[in-house]
Amino acid sequence: MGAQILDGKEVAKKVRAQVRREAKIFTEQTGQTPCLAVIIVGEDPASQIYVKNKKLACEKCGFLSREYALPETTTQQELIDLIRTLNSDAQVNGILVQQPLPKHMNVSQINEVIDPDKDVDAFHPVNTGKIMIGNAQLLPCTPAGILEMLDAYEIPIEGRECVVVGRSNLVGKPVAMLMLSRNATVTLCHSRTRDLAEITRRADILIVAIGRARMITADMIKPGAVVVDVGVNRTEAGIFGDVDFVPASEKASYITPVPGGVGRMTIAMLMRNTLAAAKIQAQKNKKE
Ligand code: GUN
């Protein structure tokens, strides 16, 4: 018996449709159309595709979008100045700086310049801190997309053993926090974890974001586990997730494919955050 596929493409489509409906109501009530500004520095081809996809997703949701394509030679200060201009531009609701940035730039400083209310990646320390406390309004897109997908398939979370492999600020740490806030028992593993297989075999829900092609093999998976693969590893043989998909899908009850799994959810959640940001700003403007 093979695992059921967690279809990111389908769930993302439903999320976008819901965001589109809500955005229409928001526009009717406020006269405003949500607007996302995306900044890209340099000409990394993968980043250019991601940025194009974000623009297309905005169109599908009825949002406005702006793209700022800056040359590789842009200075840190020039980027900061652009972000500050967008922070004070009332037409712009969400600001996203596509990563990776060129090596001469300091990413954490950039993340701190973005207005937390416009921070649709939820990378600003104020937003990452709110995730810890459990009152965040803007959630990081990939972790939020994982939970959205589990919910779409009505996979129970409360009380279950969740093992997260990978401790990045982008995925591992925040998804561990979100699973904890839903009352899972969470174990966070990483590259220095001893006896990794012994721990992953305990998982009812196994979330892998380590960035190594096919490193989670079928023997590391508990029969019937839910397996969420966040990895996108480009190799000479093609694109692979962090999970050895074919044998793993014989063992799991549910599994995400790569591509077509978690990746699809990330942009859908970015759209949800852009609408949420527009609502936060509209509320604040009303109070002022
Ligand atoms: N590069 C790859 N994924 C992402 C993301 O989610 N946000 C940003 N800003 N850059 C990325």
Coordinates of C-alpha atoms and ligand atoms in Angstrom, one line a residue:
M1 CA 0.0 0.0 0.0
G2 CA 1.5 3.3 -1.0
A3 CA 1.1 6.6 0.9
Q4 CA -1.5 9.2 0.0
I5 CA 0.1 12.2 -1.7
L6 CA -0.2 15.5 0.0
D7 CA -0.9 17.6 -3.1
G8 CA 0.5 21.1 -2.6
K9 CA -0.7 22.2 -5.9
E10 CA -4.3 21.5 -5.1
V11 CA -4.2 22.9 -1.6
A12 CA -2.4 26.0 -2.8
K13 CA -5.1 26.6 -5.4
K14 CA -7.8 26.5 -2.7
V15 CA -5.9 28.9 -0.5
R16 CA -5.4 31.3 -3.4
A17 CA -9.1 31.1 -4.2
Q18 CA -10.0 31.9 -0.6
V19 CA -7.5 34.8 -0.4
R20 CA -9.0 36.2 -3.7
R21 CA -12.5 36.1 -2.2
E22 CA -11.4 37.8 1.0
A23 CA -9.3 40.4 -0.9
K24 CA -12.4 41.3 -3.0
I25 CA -14.4 42.0 0.2
F26 CA -11.5 44.0 1.6
T27 CA -11.4 46.1 -1.5
E28 CA -15.1 46.7 -1.4
Q29 CA -14.9 47.8 2.2
T30 CA -11.8 49.9 2.1
G31 CA -11.3 50.9 -1.5
Q32 CA -7.8 49.5 -1.4
T33 CA -6.2 46.7 -3.4
P34 CA -3.5 44.7 -1.5
C35 CA -0.1 45.4 -3.0
L36 CA 3.1 43.4 -2.7
A37 CA 6.6 44.9 -3.5
V38 CA 9.3 42.4 -4.3
I39 CA 12.9 43.4 -4.4
I40 CA 15.5 41.3 -6.2
V41 CA 19.2 42.1 -6.2
G42 CA 21.4 40.6 -8.9
E43 CA 20.5 38.1 -11.6
D44 CA 20.3 34.7 -9.9
P45 CA 18.2 32.6 -12.4
A46 CA 16.4 30.6 -9.7
S47 CA 15.5 33.8 -7.8
Q48 CA 14.2 35.4 -11.0
I49 CA 11.8 32.5 -11.5
Y50 CA 10.6 32.7 -7.9
V51 CA 10.0 36.4 -8.3
K52 CA 8.1 35.9 -11.5
N53 CA 5.9 33.3 -9.7
K54 CA 5.2 35.7 -6.9
K55 CA 4.0 38.3 -9.4
L56 CA 1.8 35.7 -11.1
A57 CA 0.3 34.7 -7.8
C58 CA -0.5 38.3 -7.0
E59 CA -2.4 38.5 -10.3
K60 CA -4.3 35.3 -9.5
C61 CA -5.4 36.8 -6.2
G62 CA -6.4 40.2 -7.6
F63 CA -3.5 42.0 -5.9
L64 CA -1.2 44.7 -7.3
S65 CA 2.5 43.9 -7.4
R66 CA 5.6 45.9 -7.9
E67 CA 9.0 44.6 -8.8
Y68 CA 12.3 46.3 -8.0
A69 CA 15.2 44.6 -9.8
L70 CA 18.4 46.1 -8.6
P71 CA 21.9 45.4 -10.0
E72 CA 24.3 43.1 -8.2
T73 CA 26.5 46.1 -7.4
T74 CA 23.8 47.8 -5.2
T75 CA 25.1 48.8 -1.8
Q76 CA 23.6 47.8 1.5
Q77 CA 22.7 51.5 2.1
E78 CA 20.9 51.8 -1.3
L79 CA 18.8 48.7 -0.5
I80 CA 18.0 50.1 3.0
D81 CA 17.0 53.4 1.5
L82 CA 14.6 51.7 -0.9
I83 CA 13.1 49.6 1.9
R84 CA 12.6 52.8 4.0
T85 CA 10.8 54.4 1.0
L86 CA 8.5 51.4 0.7
N87 CA 7.9 51.4 4.5
S88 CA 6.4 54.8 4.2
D89 CA 4.5 54.2 1.0
A90 CA 0.9 53.8 1.9
Q91 CA 0.1 52.0 -1.3
V92 CA 2.5 49.2 -0.5
N93 CA 1.2 46.6 2.0
G94 CA 3.9 43.9 1.8
I95 CA 7.7 44.1 1.2
L96 CA 9.7 41.0 0.3
V97 CA 13.5 41.0 -0.3
Q98 CA 14.2 37.9 -2.4
Q99 CA 17.0 35.8 -0.9
P100 CA 19.8 34.9 -1.3
L101 CA 21.3 38.4 -1.4
P102 CA 24.7 39.1 -2.8
K103 CA 27.6 38.2 -0.5
H104 CA 28.5 41.8 0.3
M105 CA 25.1 42.4 2.0
N106 CA 24.1 41.8 5.6
V107 CA 20.8 39.9 5.4
S108 CA 19.9 40.1 9.1
Q109 CA 20.3 43.9 9.0
I110 CA 18.0 44.1 5.9
N111 CA 15.4 41.9 7.7
E112 CA 15.4 44.4 10.6
V113 CA 14.8 47.4 8.3
I114 CA 11.5 46.2 6.9
D115 CA 8.4 47.5 8.8
P116 CA 7.2 44.5 10.9
D117 CA 3.6 45.2 9.7
K118 CA 4.8 44.9 6.0
D119 CA 7.0 41.9 6.7
V120 CA 5.3 39.3 4.6
D121 CA 8.2 36.8 5.0
A122 CA 7.9 37.2 8.8
F123 CA 11.7 37.4 9.0
H124 CA 11.8 40.5 11.2
P125 CA 12.9 39.7 14.8
V126 CA 9.6 41.2 16.1
N127 CA 7.7 38.7 14.0
T128 CA 10.0 35.7 14.8
G129 CA 9.6 36.6 18.5
K130 CA 5.8 36.7 18.2
I131 CA 5.9 33.1 16.8
M132 CA 7.7 32.1 20.0
I133 CA 5.0 33.7 22.2
G134 CA 2.1 32.4 20.0
N135 CA 0.4 35.7 18.9
A136 CA 1.8 36.2 15.5
Q137 CA -0.4 37.8 12.8
L138 CA 2.2 37.2 10.0
L139 CA 3.6 33.7 9.9
P140 CA 6.6 32.6 7.9
C141 CA 5.3 31.2 4.6
T142 CA 6.9 27.7 4.4
P143 CA 6.1 26.7 8.1
A144 CA 2.6 28.1 7.8
G145 CA 2.2 26.3 4.5
I146 CA 3.1 23.0 6.1
L147 CA 0.4 23.4 8.8
E148 CA -2.1 24.5 6.2
M149 CA -1.5 21.3 4.2
L150 CA -1.8 19.0 7.3
D151 CA -5.0 20.8 8.2
A152 CA -6.3 20.4 4.6
Y153 CA -6.0 16.7 4.9
E154 CA -7.4 16.7 8.4
I155 CA -4.2 15.1 9.8
P156 CA -4.4 15.4 13.6
I157 CA -1.5 17.2 15.3
E158 CA -2.4 17.4 19.0
G159 CA -0.6 14.9 21.2
R160 CA 1.3 13.4 18.3
E161 CA 5.1 12.9 18.1
C162 CA 6.5 15.4 15.7
V163 CA 10.1 15.2 14.7
V164 CA 11.6 18.1 12.7
V165 CA 15.0 17.5 11.0
G166 CA 16.8 20.8 10.4
R167 CA 17.1 23.9 12.6
S168 CA 17.2 26.8 10.2
N169 CA 15.6 30.1 11.1
L170 CA 13.7 29.9 7.8
V171 CA 11.9 26.5 8.4
G172 CA 13.1 24.2 11.1
K173 CA 12.9 26.4 14.2
P174 CA 9.6 28.2 13.3
V175 CA 7.8 25.0 12.2
A176 CA 8.8 23.4 15.5
M177 CA 7.2 26.3 17.3
L178 CA 4.0 26.2 15.2
M179 CA 3.7 22.4 15.8
L180 CA 4.3 23.0 19.6
S181 CA 1.6 25.7 19.6
R182 CA -0.8 23.0 18.2
N183 CA 0.1 20.7 21.1
A184 CA 2.3 18.2 19.3
T185 CA 5.3 16.8 21.2
V186 CA 8.1 18.2 19.2
T187 CA 11.7 17.0 18.8
L188 CA 14.1 19.3 16.8
C189 CA 17.0 17.4 15.3
H190 CA 20.0 18.7 13.3
S191 CA 23.3 17.8 11.7
R192 CA 24.9 17.0 15.1
T193 CA 22.1 14.9 16.4
R194 CA 23.2 11.4 17.5
D195 CA 21.2 8.4 16.4
L196 CA 19.0 10.4 14.1
A197 CA 17.3 7.3 12.7
E198 CA 16.2 6.2 16.2
I199 CA 14.6 9.6 16.7
T200 CA 12.9 9.9 13.3
R201 CA 11.5 6.4 13.7
R202 CA 9.4 7.7 16.7
A203 CA 7.7 10.4 14.5
D204 CA 4.0 10.3 13.8
I205 CA 4.7 13.4 11.8
L206 CA 8.2 13.8 10.3
I207 CA 9.2 17.2 8.8
V208 CA 12.5 17.3 7.0
A209 CA 14.2 20.6 6.1
I210 CA 17.9 19.7 6.1
G211 CA 18.9 20.4 2.5
R212 CA 20.5 17.0 1.6
A213 CA 19.1 15.0 -1.3
R214 CA 17.4 11.8 -0.2
M215 CA 19.1 11.6 3.2
I216 CA 15.9 10.3 4.9
T217 CA 15.6 6.7 3.9
A218 CA 12.7 4.3 4.4
D219 CA 14.3 2.6 7.4
M220 CA 14.2 5.9 9.2
I221 CA 10.4 6.2 8.9
K222 CA 7.8 4.7 11.3
P223 CA 5.2 2.7 9.3
G224 CA 2.1 4.9 8.8
A225 CA 3.9 8.2 9.5
V226 CA 3.1 11.5 7.8
V227 CA 6.2 12.7 6.0
V228 CA 6.7 16.3 5.0
D229 CA 9.7 17.0 2.7
V230 CA 10.8 20.6 2.5
G231 CA 14.0 19.9 0.6
V232 CA 14.6 21.1 -2.9
N233 CA 18.0 19.8 -3.9
R234 CA 19.2 20.4 -7.5
T235 CA 21.6 17.7 -8.5
E236 CA 23.1 16.5 -11.8
A237 CA 20.5 13.7 -11.8
G238 CA 17.6 16.2 -11.3
I239 CA 15.7 17.8 -8.4
F240 CA 15.3 15.7 -5.2
G241 CA 13.8 16.3 -1.8
D242 CA 15.5 15.4 1.5
V243 CA 13.5 12.2 1.6
D244 CA 14.1 9.1 -0.6
F245 CA 10.6 9.4 -2.0
V246 CA 9.8 6.0 -3.7
P247 CA 10.7 3.7 -0.8
A248 CA 9.5 6.2 1.8
S249 CA 6.1 6.3 0.2
E250 CA 5.8 2.6 0.7
K251 CA 6.2 3.1 4.4
A252 CA 4.3 6.4 5.1
S253 CA 0.6 7.0 5.3
Y254 CA 0.9 10.5 3.7
I255 CA 3.8 12.1 1.9
T256 CA 4.6 15.3 0.1
P257 CA 6.2 15.1 -3.4
V258 CA 9.1 17.3 -4.6
P259 CA 8.2 19.3 -6.6
G260 CA 4.5 19.8 -6.1
G261 CA 4.4 19.6 -2.3
V262 CA 5.5 22.2 0.3
G263 CA 7.0 24.5 -2.3
R264 CA 3.6 25.2 -3.8
M265 CA 2.3 26.2 -0.4
T266 CA 4.9 28.8 0.3
I267 CA 3.7 31.3 -2.3
A268 CA 0.1 30.7 -1.4
M269 CA 0.9 31.6 2.2
L270 CA 2.8 34.7 1.0
M271 CA -0.5 35.9 -0.6
R272 CA -2.4 35.2 2.6
N273 CA 0.3 37.3 4.5
T274 CA 0.0 40.2 2.0
L275 CA -3.8 40.3 2.6
A276 CA -3.2 40.0 6.3
A277 CA -0.7 42.9 6.2
A278 CA -3.1 45.1 4.2
K279 CA -5.8 44.4 6.9
I280 CA -3.3 45.2 9.8
Q281 CA -2.4 48.5 8.1
A282 CA -6.1 49.4 7.4
Q283 CA -6.9 48.8 11.0
K284 CA -4.0 51.0 12.2
N285 CA -4.9 53.8 9.8
K286 CA -8.5 53.8 11.1
K287 CA -7.3 54.2 14.7
E288 CA -5.0 57.1 13.8
Ligands
GUN1 N1 14.3 32.6 -1.3 C1 13.9 31.4 -1.2 N2 12.7 31.3 -0.5 C2 12.5 32.5 -0.1 C3 11.4 33.1 0.8 O1 10.5 32.4 1.3 N3 11.5 34.4 1.0 C4 12.5 35.2 0.5 N4 12.5 36.5 0.7 N5 13.5 34.7 -0.3 C5 13.4 33.4 -0.5

